[in-house]
Short mmCIF file of C-alpha atoms and ligand atoms in Angstrom, two decimals:
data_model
loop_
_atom_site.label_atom_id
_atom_site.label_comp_id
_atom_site.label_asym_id
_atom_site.label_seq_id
_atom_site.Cartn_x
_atom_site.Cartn_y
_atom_site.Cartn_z
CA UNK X 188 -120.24 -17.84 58.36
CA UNK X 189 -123.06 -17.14 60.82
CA UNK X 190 -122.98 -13.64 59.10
CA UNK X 191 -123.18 -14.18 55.15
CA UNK X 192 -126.17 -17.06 56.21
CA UNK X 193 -128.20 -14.31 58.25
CA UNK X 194 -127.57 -12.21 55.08
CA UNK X 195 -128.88 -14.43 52.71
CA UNK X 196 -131.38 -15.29 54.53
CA UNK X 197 -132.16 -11.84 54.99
CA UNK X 198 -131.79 -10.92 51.03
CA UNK X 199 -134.04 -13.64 50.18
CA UNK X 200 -136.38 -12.10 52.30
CA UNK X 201 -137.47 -15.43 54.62
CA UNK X 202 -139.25 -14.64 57.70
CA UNK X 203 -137.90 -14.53 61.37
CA UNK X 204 -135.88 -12.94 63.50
CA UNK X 205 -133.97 -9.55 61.59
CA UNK X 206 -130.04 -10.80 60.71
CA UNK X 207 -127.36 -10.35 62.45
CA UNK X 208 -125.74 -6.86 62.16
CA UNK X 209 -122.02 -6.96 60.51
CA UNK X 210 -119.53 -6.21 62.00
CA UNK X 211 -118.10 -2.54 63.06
CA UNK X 212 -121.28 -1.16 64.15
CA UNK X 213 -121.88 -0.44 67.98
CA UNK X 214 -124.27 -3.07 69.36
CA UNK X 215 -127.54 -2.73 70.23
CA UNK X 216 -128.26 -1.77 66.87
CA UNK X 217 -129.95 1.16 65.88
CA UNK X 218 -133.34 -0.29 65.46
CA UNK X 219 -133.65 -1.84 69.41
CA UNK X 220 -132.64 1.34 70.48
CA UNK X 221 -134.62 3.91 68.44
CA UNK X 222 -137.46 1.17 69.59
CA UNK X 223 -136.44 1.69 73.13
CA UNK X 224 -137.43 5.71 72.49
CA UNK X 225 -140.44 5.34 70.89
CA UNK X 226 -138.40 6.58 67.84
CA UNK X 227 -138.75 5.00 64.32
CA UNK X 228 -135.19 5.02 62.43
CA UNK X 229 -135.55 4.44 58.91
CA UNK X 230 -133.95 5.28 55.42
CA UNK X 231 -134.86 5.37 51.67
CA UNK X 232 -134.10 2.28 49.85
CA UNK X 233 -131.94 2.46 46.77
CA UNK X 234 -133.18 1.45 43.46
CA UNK X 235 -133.07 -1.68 41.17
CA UNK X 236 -130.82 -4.73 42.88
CA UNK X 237 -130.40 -3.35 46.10
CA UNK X 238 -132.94 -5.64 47.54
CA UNK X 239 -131.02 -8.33 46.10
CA UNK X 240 -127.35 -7.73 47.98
CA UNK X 241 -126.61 -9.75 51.12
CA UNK X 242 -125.35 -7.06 53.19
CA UNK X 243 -127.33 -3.95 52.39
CA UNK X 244 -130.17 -6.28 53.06
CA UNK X 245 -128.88 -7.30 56.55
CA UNK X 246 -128.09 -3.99 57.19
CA UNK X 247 -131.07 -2.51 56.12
CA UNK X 248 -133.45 -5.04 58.14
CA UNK X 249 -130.97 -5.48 61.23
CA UNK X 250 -130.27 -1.62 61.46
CA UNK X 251 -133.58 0.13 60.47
CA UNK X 252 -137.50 -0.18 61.01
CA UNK X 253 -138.94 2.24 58.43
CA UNK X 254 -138.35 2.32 54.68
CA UNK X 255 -139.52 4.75 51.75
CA UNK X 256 -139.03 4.03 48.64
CA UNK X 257 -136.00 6.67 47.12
CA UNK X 258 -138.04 6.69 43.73
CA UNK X 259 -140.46 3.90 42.87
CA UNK X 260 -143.29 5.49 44.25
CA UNK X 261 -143.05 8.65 42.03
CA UNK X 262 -144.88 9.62 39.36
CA UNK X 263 -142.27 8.90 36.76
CA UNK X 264 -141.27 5.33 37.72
CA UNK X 265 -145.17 4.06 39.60
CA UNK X 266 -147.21 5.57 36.39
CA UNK X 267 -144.64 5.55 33.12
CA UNK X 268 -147.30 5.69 30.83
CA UNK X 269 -151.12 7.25 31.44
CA UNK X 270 -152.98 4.14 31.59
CA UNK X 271 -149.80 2.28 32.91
CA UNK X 272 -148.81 1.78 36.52
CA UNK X 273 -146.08 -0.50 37.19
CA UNK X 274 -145.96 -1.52 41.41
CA UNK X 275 -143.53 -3.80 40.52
CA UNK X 276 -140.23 -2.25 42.71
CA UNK X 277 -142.32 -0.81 45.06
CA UNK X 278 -143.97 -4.02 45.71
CA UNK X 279 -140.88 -5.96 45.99
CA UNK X 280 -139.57 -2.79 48.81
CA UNK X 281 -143.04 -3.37 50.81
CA UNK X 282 -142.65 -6.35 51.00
CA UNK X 283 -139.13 -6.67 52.28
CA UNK X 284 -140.57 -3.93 54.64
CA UNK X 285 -143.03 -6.23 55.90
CA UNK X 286 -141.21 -9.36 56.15
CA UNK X 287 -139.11 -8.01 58.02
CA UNK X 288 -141.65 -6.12 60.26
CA UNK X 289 -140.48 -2.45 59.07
CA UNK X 290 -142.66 0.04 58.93
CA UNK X 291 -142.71 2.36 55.27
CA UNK X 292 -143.24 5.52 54.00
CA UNK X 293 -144.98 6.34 50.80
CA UNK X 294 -142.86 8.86 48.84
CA UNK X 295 -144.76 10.75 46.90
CA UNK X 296 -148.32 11.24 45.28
CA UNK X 297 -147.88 15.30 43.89
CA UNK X 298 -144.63 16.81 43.69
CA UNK X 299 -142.65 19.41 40.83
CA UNK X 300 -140.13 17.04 39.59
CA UNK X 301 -139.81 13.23 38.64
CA UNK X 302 -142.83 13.31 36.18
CA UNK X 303 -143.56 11.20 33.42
CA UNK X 304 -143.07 12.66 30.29
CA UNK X 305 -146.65 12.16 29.23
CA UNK X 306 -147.86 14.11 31.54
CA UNK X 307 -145.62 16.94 31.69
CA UNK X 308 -145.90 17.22 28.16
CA UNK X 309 -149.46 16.78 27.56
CA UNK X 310 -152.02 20.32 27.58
CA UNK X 311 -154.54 19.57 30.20
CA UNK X 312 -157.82 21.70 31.19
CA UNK X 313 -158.22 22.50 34.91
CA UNK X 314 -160.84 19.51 34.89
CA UNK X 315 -158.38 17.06 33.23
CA UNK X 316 -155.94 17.66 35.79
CA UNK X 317 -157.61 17.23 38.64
CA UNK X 318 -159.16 14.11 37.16
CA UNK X 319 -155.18 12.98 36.16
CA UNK X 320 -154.48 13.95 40.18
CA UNK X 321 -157.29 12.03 41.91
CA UNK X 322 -157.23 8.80 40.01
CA UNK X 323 -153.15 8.95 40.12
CA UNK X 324 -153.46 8.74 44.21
CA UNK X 325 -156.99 6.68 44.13
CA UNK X 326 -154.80 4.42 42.29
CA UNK X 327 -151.76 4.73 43.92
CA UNK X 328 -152.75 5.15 47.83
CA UNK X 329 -155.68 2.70 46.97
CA UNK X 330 -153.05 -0.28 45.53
CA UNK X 331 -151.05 0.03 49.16
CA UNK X 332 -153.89 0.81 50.91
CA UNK X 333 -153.47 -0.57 54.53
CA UNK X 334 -149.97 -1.63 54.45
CA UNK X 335 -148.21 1.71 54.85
CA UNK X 336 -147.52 4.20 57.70
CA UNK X 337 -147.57 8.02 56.17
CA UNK X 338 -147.42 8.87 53.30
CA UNK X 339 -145.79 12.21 51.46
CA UNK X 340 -148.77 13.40 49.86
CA UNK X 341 -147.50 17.01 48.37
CA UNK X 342 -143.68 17.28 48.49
CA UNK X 343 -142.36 20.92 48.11
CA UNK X 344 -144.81 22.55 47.31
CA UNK X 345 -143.91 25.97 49.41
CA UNK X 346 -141.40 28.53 47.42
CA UNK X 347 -138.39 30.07 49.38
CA UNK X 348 -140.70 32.84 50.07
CA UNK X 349 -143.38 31.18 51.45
CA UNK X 350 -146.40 30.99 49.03
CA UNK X 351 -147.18 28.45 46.85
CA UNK X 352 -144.88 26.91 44.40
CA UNK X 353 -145.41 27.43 40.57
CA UNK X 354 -145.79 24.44 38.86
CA UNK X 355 -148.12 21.28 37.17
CA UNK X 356 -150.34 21.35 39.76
CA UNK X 357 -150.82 24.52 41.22
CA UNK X 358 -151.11 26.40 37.99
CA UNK X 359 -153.74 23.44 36.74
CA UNK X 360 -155.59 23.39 40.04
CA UNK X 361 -154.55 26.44 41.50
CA UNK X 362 -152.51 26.90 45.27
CA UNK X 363 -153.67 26.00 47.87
CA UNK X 364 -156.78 24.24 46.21
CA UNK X 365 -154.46 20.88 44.51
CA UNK X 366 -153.29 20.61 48.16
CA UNK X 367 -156.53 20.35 49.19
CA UNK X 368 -157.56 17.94 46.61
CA UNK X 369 -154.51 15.52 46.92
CA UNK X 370 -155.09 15.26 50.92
CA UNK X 371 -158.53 15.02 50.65
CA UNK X 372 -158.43 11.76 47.64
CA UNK X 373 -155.20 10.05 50.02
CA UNK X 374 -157.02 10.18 52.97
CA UNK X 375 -160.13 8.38 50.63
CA UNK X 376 -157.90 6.18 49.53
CA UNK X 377 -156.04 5.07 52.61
CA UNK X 378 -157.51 6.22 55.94
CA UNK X 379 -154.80 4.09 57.96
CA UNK X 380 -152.18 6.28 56.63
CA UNK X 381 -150.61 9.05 58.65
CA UNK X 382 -150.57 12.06 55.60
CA UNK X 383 -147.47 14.51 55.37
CA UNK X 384 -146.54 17.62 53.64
CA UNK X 385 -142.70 16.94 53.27
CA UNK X 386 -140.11 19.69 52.17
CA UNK X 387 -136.45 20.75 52.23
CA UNK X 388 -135.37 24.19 54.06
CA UNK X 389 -137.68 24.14 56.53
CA UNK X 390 -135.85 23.39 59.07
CA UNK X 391 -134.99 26.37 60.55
CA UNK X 392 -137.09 29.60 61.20
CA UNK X 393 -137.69 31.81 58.00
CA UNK X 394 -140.42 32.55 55.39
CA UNK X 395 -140.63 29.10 53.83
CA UNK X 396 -141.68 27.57 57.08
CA UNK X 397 -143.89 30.21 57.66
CA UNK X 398 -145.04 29.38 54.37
CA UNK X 399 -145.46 25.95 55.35
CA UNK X 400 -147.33 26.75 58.94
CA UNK X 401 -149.42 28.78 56.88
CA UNK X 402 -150.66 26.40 54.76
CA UNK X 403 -150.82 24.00 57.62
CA UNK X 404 -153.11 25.95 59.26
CA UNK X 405 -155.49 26.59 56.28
CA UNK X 406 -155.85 22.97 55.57
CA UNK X 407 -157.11 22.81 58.95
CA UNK X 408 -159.46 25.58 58.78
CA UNK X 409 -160.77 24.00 55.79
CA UNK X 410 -160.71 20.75 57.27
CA UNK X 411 -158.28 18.84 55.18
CA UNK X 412 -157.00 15.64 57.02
CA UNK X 413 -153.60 16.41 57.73
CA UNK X 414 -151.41 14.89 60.02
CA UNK X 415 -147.64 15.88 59.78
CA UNK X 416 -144.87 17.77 58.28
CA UNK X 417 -141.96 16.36 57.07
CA UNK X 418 -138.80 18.03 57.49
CA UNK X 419 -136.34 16.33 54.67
CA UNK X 420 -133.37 17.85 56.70
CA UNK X 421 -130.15 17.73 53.42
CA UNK X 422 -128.02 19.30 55.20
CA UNK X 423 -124.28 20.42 55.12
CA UNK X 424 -121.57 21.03 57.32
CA UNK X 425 -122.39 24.85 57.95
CA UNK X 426 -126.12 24.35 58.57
CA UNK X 427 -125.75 24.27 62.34
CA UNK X 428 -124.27 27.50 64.71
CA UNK X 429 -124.32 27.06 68.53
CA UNK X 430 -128.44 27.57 68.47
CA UNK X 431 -128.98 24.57 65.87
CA UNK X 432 -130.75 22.29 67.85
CA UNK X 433 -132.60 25.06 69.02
CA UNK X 434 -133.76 26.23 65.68
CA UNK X 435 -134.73 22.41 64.46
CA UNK X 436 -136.85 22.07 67.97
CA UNK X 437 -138.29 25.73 67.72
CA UNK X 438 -139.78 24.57 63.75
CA UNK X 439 -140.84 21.05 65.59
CA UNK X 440 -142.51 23.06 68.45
CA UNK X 441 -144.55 24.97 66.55
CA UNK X 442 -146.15 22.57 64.81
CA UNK X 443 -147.03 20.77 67.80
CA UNK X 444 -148.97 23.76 68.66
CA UNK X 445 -151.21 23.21 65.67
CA UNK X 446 -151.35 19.37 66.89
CA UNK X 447 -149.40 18.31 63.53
CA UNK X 448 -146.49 15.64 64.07
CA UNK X 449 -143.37 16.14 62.52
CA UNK X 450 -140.92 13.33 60.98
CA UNK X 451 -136.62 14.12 59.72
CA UNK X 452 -137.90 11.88 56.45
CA UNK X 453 -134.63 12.52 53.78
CA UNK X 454 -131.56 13.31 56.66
CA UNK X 455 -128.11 13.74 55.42
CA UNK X 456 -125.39 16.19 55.42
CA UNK X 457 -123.14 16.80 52.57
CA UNK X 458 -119.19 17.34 53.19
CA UNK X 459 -116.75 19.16 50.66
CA UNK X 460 -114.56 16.54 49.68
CA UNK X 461 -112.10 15.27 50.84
CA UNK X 462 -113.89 14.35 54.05
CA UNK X 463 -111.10 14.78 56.57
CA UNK X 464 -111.62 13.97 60.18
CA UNK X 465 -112.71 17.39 61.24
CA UNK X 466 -115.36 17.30 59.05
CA UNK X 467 -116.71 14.06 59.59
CA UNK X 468 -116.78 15.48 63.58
CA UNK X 469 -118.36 18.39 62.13
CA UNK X 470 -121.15 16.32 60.42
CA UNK X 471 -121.78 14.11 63.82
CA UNK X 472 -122.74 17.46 65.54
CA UNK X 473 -125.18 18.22 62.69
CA UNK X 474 -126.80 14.66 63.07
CA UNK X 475 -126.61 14.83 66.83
CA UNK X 476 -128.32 18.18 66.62
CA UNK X 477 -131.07 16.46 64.92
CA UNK X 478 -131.56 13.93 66.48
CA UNK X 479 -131.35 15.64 69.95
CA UNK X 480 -134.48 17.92 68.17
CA UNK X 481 -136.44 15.00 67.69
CA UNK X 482 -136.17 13.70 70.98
CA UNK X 483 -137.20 16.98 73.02
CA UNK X 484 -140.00 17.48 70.65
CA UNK X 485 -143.63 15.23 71.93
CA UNK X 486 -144.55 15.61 68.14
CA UNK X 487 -141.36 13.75 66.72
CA UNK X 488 -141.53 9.87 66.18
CA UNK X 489 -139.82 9.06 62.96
CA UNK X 490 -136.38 9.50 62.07
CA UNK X 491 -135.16 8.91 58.33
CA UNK X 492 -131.69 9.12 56.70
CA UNK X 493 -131.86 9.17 52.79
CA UNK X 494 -130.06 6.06 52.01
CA UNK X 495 -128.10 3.19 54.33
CA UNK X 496 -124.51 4.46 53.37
CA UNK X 497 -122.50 6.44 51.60
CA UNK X 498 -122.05 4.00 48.57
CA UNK X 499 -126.12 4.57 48.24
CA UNK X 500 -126.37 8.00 48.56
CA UNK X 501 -127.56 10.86 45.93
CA UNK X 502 -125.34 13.66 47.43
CA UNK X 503 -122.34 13.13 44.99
CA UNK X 504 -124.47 12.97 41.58
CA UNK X 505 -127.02 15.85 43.24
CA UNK X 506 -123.76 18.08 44.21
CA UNK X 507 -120.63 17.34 42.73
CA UNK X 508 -117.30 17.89 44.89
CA UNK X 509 -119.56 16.87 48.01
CA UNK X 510 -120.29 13.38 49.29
CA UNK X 511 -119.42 11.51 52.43
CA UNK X 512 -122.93 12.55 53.61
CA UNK X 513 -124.52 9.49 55.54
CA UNK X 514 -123.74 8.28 58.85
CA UNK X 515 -122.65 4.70 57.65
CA UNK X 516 -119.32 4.60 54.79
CA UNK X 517 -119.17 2.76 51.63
CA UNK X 518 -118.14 -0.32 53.27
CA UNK X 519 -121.28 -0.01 56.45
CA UNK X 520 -118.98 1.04 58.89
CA UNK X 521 -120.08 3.29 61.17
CA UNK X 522 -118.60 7.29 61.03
CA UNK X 523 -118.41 9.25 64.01
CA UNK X 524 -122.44 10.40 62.57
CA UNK X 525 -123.17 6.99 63.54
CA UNK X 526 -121.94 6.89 66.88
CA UNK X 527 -123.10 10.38 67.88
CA UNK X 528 -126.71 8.84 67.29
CA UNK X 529 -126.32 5.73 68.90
CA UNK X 530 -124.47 7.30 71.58
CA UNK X 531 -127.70 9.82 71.99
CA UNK X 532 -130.10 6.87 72.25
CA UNK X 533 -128.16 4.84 74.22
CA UNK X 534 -127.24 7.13 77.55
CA UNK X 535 -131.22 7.79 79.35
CA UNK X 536 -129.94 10.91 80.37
CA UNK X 537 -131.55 13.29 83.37
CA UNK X 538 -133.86 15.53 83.27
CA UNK X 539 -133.04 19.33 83.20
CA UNK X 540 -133.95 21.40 86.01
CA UNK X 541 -135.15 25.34 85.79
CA UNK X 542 -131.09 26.04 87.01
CA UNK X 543 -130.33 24.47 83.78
CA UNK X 544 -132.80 26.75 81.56
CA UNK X 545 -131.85 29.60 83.40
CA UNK X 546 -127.94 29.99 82.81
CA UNK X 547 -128.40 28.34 78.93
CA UNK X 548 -130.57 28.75 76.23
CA UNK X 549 -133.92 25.95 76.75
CA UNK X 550 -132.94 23.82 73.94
CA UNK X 551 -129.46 23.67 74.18
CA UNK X 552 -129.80 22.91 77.82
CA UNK X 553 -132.39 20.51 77.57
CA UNK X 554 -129.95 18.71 74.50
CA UNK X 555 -127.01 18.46 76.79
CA UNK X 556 -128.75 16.40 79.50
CA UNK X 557 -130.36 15.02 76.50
CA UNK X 558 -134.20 14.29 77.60
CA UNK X 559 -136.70 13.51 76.21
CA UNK X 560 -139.64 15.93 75.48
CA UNK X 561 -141.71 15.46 78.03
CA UNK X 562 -140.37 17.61 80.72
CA UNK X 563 -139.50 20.12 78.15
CA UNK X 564 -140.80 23.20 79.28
CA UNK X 565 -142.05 21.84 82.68
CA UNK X 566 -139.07 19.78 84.50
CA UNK X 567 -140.10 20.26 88.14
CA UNK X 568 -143.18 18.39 86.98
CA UNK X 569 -145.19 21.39 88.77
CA UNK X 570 -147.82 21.92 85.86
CA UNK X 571 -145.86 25.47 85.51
CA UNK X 572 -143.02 26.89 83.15
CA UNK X 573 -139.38 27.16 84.72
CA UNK X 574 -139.75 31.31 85.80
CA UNK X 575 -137.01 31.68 83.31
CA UNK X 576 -138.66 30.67 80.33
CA UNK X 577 -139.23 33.81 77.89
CA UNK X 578 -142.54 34.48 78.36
CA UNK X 579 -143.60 34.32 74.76
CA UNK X 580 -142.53 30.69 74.51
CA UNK X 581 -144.50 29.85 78.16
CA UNK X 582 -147.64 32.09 77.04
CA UNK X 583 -148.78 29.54 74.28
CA UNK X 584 -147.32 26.19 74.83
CA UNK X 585 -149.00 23.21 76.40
CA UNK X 586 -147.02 20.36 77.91
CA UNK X 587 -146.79 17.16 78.06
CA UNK X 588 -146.01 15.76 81.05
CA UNK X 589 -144.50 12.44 82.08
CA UNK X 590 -147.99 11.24 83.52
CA UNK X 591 -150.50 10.46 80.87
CA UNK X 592 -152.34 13.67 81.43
CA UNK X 593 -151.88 16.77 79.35
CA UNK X 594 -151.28 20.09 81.68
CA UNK X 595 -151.35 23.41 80.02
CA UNK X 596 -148.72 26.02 81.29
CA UNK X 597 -150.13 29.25 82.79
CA UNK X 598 -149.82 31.67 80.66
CA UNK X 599 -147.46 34.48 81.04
CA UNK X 600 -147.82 38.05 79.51
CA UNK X 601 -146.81 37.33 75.49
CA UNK X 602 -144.05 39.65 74.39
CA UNK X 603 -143.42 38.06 71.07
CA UNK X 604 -146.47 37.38 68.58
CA UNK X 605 -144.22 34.33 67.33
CA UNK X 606 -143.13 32.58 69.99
CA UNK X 607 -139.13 31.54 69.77
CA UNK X 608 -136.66 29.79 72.63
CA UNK X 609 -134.00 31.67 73.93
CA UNK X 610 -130.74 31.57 72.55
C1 XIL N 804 -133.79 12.04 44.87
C2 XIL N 804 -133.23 10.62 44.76
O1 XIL N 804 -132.45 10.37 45.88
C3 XIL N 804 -132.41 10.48 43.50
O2 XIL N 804 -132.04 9.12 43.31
C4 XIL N 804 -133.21 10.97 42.30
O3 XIL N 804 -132.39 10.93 41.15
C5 XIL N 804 -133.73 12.38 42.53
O4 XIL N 804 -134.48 12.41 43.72
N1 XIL N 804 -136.08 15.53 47.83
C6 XIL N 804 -136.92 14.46 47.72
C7 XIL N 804 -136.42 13.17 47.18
O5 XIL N 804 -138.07 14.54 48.16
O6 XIL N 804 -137.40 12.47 46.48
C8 XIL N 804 -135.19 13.36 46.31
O7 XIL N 804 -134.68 12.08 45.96
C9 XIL N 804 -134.17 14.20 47.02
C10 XIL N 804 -134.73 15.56 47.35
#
């Protein structure tokens, strides 16, 4: 009884303390403990009536502190017609959010796919468009302005390759220059907001996120306002080998070094179906992996999995014969995912010392005693690299240390122009 009133109470949206979690979910829940870290834990919120259900509300405002929208704030569904905007669901998500003292995501003001019709059938000049751009995000960021945390400004707009991707914008505005423009007008718009690039594949080493640091790196130059990269992490089962939390924190680190955050904003990880036992263990390691990323890196503070469970997730209509891909099932109940993450915020384990990054490689070392980033590269706390270290990694990385005082590494003769962790 206590349970279905804290859910109602929590679907009608009245303030106070968050509901009670239901049941079969390790306590603390998710949210104390990712608060515990420093770490945000959020997830998209499904479309239409979702709001409007007892338990995905409880579980939403019990379980997470950070929301994004899974479609109302795209082009399609905010802006349906050109001199149209319609807030209306995304209003109704904020304000749960805030009610509930969440914290949310904007999601997304220029991206390929999700377009109204009228606009991706209309002929536009290169004036037109950027006109249609910057009062779509004056309007947009402006109506929110304030109330949210980051928003996704330009989602994937980086090709497999690395350059820029071929669409609306970029062949209106050209690449990078619409980047440019759409950071530029969201930063006008809403200066409180944290502003992202956000893609998929970019999680591991390779020409796209080179592609991305890249263009990182020239919005800097050119003095764009940009403060993150979003990693939207879809995963599957074979995405991580023995160096996969490695590879996530080697993508994470590198960005640090150009003083950009990082967020996991659309985590899942799709399983063939049937999802047997072995795979569901599979899938834990995968989120574990992740997870463990985010907590070594200093740049890493929000944590997102696209939708609450698997009744609200887009894997099975994305990728047929594949589903099973969030950490919670179709009933809330938490999957062996689930517990691998709690489990990982719950134990404060010790710090590595240089014995530890000496006989494995860094990050796996560092994700078995599972610290935090801090001590990263510096665990005696001596201002200097473990001697181990490849020098490449220790020749351009500065480190954080526990105390609130930054202390740069000494360098050490580089032997790699891109720096990578051993493995
Ligand atoms: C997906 C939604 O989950 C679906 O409901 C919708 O039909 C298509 O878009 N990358 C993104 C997200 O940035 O916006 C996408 O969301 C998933 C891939």
């Amino acid at each position: 009884m206590v349970i279905v009133v804290a859910a109602l109470l929590g679907a009608l949206g009245a303030p106070g303390p968050a509901p009670a979690a239901v049941p079969d979910r390790p306590s603390p829940t998710m949210r104390e403990l990712a608060a515990e870290r420093g770490l945000r834990f959020g997830t998209a919120v499904a479309d239409d009536t979702a709001l409007a259900d007892p338990t995905y509300a409880a579980v939403l405002a019990s379980e997470f502190d950070t929301i994004v929208p899974e479609n109302h704030m795209k082009w399609a569904l905010i802006h349906p017609g050109q001199h149209t905007y319609d807030f209306t669901v995304a209003d109704a998500e904020v304000a749960f959010a805030e009610t509930h003292g969440m914290a949310v995501r904007g999601h997304t003001l220029a991206w390929w796919n999700q377009n109204p019709t009228w606009l991706t059938s209309g002929t536009w000049t290169p004036a037109e468009g950027t006109a249609l751009l910057e009062d779509h995000i004056d309007t947009v960021a402006g109506h929110y302005a304030g109330r949210l945390a980051q928003w996704d400004v330009v989602n994937e707009g980086v090709s497999a390759n690395g350059g820029g991707r071929s669409y609306l914008w970029s062949q209106l505005l050209g690449y990078p220059d619409y980047v440019d423009v759409a950071f530029r007008r969201a930063h006008q718009a809403d200066p409180a907001a944290q502003l992202f690039y956000n893609d998929f594949g970019i999680e591991r080493p390779g020409p796209k996120f080179n592609g991305v640091l890249d263009l990182v790196e020239g919005l800097q130059d050119r003095g764009v306002p940009v403060d993150g990269v979003g990693f939207q992490a879809h995963l599957t089962l074979q995405t991580c080998t023995a160096r996969c939390t490695n590879d996530f924190l080697t993508n994470m680190l590198a960005l640090d070094r150009l003083g950009v955050d990082v967020a996991v904003t659309e985590l899942d990880v799709a399983v063939p179906l049937p999802a047997t036992p072995d795979k569901l263990a599979q899938q834990a390691t995968v989120y574990r992996s992740m997870l463990a990323a985010c907590l070594l890196a200093p740049n890493c503070h929000t944590f997102m999995v696209w939708g609450i469970s698997d009744a609200h997730s887009w894997i099975p209509s994305a990728r047929p014969g594949y589903g099973a891909a969030l950490p919670l099932d179709e009933e809330y109940r938490a999957k062996p995912a689930w517990n691998a993450l709690h489990d990982l915020l719950t134990t404060p384990p010790p710090a590595p010392t240089c014995a530890d990054y000496a006989t494995r490689p860094l990050a796996q070392a560092a994700f078995e005693a599972g610290i935090e980033g801090a001590p990263l590269l510096d665990p005696d706390g001596d201002g200097t690299a473990c001697p181990q270290l490849p020098a490449s990694l220790a020749a351009s990385t500065t480190v954080t240390t526990t105390a609130p005082t930054t202390t740069t590494v000494a360098a050490a003769p580089a032997v790699a122009a891109t720096p990578t962790l051993a493995g």
